Amino acid sequence: MNSPGHRANILGDSFKVAGVALATGGTYGTYWTVDFGGALTAASVLPTSPVPEPASYLLMGLGLVAMGVARRRR
């Protein structure tokens, strides 16, 4: 906390979220990083829609075939 800029970021209220990461190994042994950000908004979180897996389509297809076979037997 000897850096005035880092101290202001850590103790200030202008940032709403912070991410901290640590990596070990490499030339210098340990690496630390901190990322400060504002509040999450609806625009910053993109909506996703589920994508059916091929197995789901296969099961649905087999179910439709089974219903067709059952109907044909009647």
Rosetta silent file (secondary structure, phi, psi, omega in degrees, C-alpha in Angstrom):
SEQUENCE: MNSPGHRANILGDSFKVAGVALATGGTYGTYWTVDFGGALTAASVLPTSPVPEPASYLLMGLGLVAMGVARRRR
SCORE:     score description
SCORE:     0.000 S_00000001
   1 L     0.000   19.906  177.816    0.000    0.000    0.000 S_00000001
   2 L   -78.388  -13.743  179.312    2.996    2.290   -0.467 S_00000001
   3 L   -88.765  119.070 -179.073    1.700    3.354   -3.893 S_00000001
   4 H   -59.139  -37.506  179.246   -0.720    6.304   -3.575 S_00000001
   5 H   -65.196  -45.373  178.376   -2.558    5.296   -6.764 S_00000001
   6 H   -66.366  -39.480  178.781   -3.091    1.706   -5.655 S_00000001
   7 H   -61.225  -43.132  179.081   -4.090    2.843   -2.185 S_00000001
   8 H   -63.420  -40.417  179.109   -6.701    5.200   -3.666 S_00000001
   9 H   -65.235  -43.397 -176.140   -8.096    2.392   -5.857 S_00000001
  10 H   -70.529  -41.451 -174.531   -8.291   -0.112   -3.002 S_00000001
  11 H   -94.389  -13.805 -178.045   -9.779    2.211   -0.398 S_00000001
  12 L   -75.764  168.028  179.775  -11.875    4.455   -2.661 S_00000001
  13 L  -108.186   12.603 -179.061  -15.554    3.997   -3.448 S_00000001
  14 L   -80.198  -17.759  178.237  -15.380    4.712   -7.178 S_00000001
  15 L  -108.754  136.081 -176.153  -14.934    1.025   -8.049 S_00000001
  16 L   -99.612  -25.226 -178.869  -17.680   -1.485   -7.280 S_00000001
  17 E  -133.702  151.921  177.328  -15.973   -4.764   -8.185 S_00000001
  18 E  -141.660  141.248  175.756  -12.397   -6.029   -8.026 S_00000001
  19 E  -117.986  136.634 -178.939  -10.747   -9.133   -9.390 S_00000001
  20 E  -124.979  136.758  179.244   -7.542  -10.571   -7.921 S_00000001
  21 E  -136.398  151.632 -179.938   -5.360  -13.237   -9.514 S_00000001
  22 E  -136.586  133.362  175.043   -2.162  -15.044   -8.518 S_00000001
  23 E  -130.795  135.346  179.923    0.161  -17.104  -10.699 S_00000001
  24 E  -111.947  158.022 -179.602    3.231  -18.946   -9.433 S_00000001
  25 L    98.541 -171.984  179.376    6.303  -20.108  -11.276 S_00000001
  26 L    82.396 -169.240 -175.125    8.117  -18.484  -14.151 S_00000001
  27 L   -64.627  -42.261 -173.051   11.127  -16.194  -14.017 S_00000001
  28 L  -102.117    4.880  175.298   10.073  -14.079  -11.037 S_00000001
  29 L    90.505  -72.532 -175.421    8.270  -16.696   -8.950 S_00000001
  30 E  -129.581  134.754  177.688    4.906  -15.128   -8.131 S_00000001
  31 E  -119.021  131.488  175.684    2.737  -12.734  -10.138 S_00000001
  32 E  -116.635  144.825  172.714   -0.161  -10.761   -8.650 S_00000001
  33 E  -144.601  147.933  177.744   -2.703   -8.719  -10.563 S_00000001
  34 E  -132.699  135.606  178.652   -5.755   -6.708   -9.535 S_00000001
  35 E  -124.203  121.491 -179.436   -8.465   -5.414  -11.859 S_00000001
  36 E  -102.435  141.737  179.887  -10.890   -2.743  -10.625 S_00000001
  37 E  -146.291  170.775  178.150  -14.226   -2.104  -12.327 S_00000001
  38 L   -84.784 -171.478 -178.866  -17.542   -0.361  -12.020 S_00000001
  39 L   -70.048  147.299  174.578  -20.914   -1.837  -11.246 S_00000001
  40 L   -73.211  137.162  176.466  -22.334   -4.542  -13.485 S_00000001
  41 L  -122.086  171.233  178.243  -25.192   -3.376  -15.655 S_00000001
  42 L   -61.656  -31.758 -179.652  -27.599   -5.189  -17.923 S_00000001
  43 L   -72.432  -25.255 -177.503  -25.519   -3.995  -20.885 S_00000001
  44 L   -86.384  -11.670  177.767  -22.321   -5.521  -19.477 S_00000001
  45 L  -114.383  107.589 -177.938  -23.825   -9.006  -19.097 S_00000001
  46 L   -79.638  134.918  178.421  -24.820  -10.449  -22.447 S_00000001
  47 L   -71.978  146.625  176.415  -27.739  -12.880  -22.410 S_00000001
  48 L  -122.127  151.924  176.613  -27.096  -16.385  -23.655 S_00000001
  49 L  -116.710  141.606 -178.381  -29.520  -18.937  -24.963 S_00000001
  50 L   -67.002  143.417  178.367  -29.075  -22.662  -24.401 S_00000001
  51 L  -111.858  120.932  179.830  -27.950  -24.744  -27.363 S_00000001
  52 L   -63.122  142.348  178.145  -29.326  -28.293  -27.506 S_00000001
  53 L   -82.733  156.915  178.348  -26.687  -30.992  -27.656 S_00000001
  54 H   -55.521  -34.775  179.587  -26.716  -33.576  -30.476 S_00000001
  55 H   -63.738  -34.053  178.125  -27.733  -36.252  -27.963 S_00000001
  56 H   -65.133  -43.061  177.362  -30.874  -34.251  -27.154 S_00000001
  57 H   -63.601  -39.515  179.040  -31.837  -34.175  -30.823 S_00000001
  58 H   -62.500  -46.366  179.167  -31.164  -37.917  -31.079 S_00000001
  59 H   -63.280  -40.675  178.771  -33.405  -38.689  -28.093 S_00000001
  60 H   -64.338  -42.583  178.731  -36.152  -36.434  -29.449 S_00000001
  61 H   -63.249  -43.449  178.056  -35.906  -38.109  -32.863 S_00000001
  62 H   -63.842  -37.213  177.036  -36.051  -41.592  -31.368 S_00000001
  63 H   -64.135  -41.619  178.163  -39.078  -40.587  -29.320 S_00000001
  64 H   -65.526  -40.914  177.703  -40.867  -39.312  -32.438 S_00000001
  65 H   -63.260  -43.692  179.643  -40.027  -42.514  -34.323 S_00000001
  66 H   -62.476  -39.836  177.355  -41.297  -44.629  -31.410 S_00000001
  67 H   -65.383  -38.257  177.759  -44.557  -42.645  -31.323 S_00000001
  68 H   -65.286  -42.501  178.503  -44.942  -43.152  -35.078 S_00000001
  69 H   -64.550  -43.525  179.791  -44.341  -46.899  -34.794 S_00000001
  70 H   -63.113  -39.194  179.912  -46.794  -47.184  -31.891 S_00000001
  71 H   -69.353  -36.743 -178.695  -49.443  -45.279  -33.836 S_00000001
  72 H   -68.423  -32.776 -179.343  -48.920  -47.399  -36.947 S_00000001
  73 H   -69.510  -22.337 -177.754  -49.394  -50.649  -34.977 S_00000001
  74 L   -77.641    0.000    0.000  -52.863  -49.557  -33.857 S_00000001
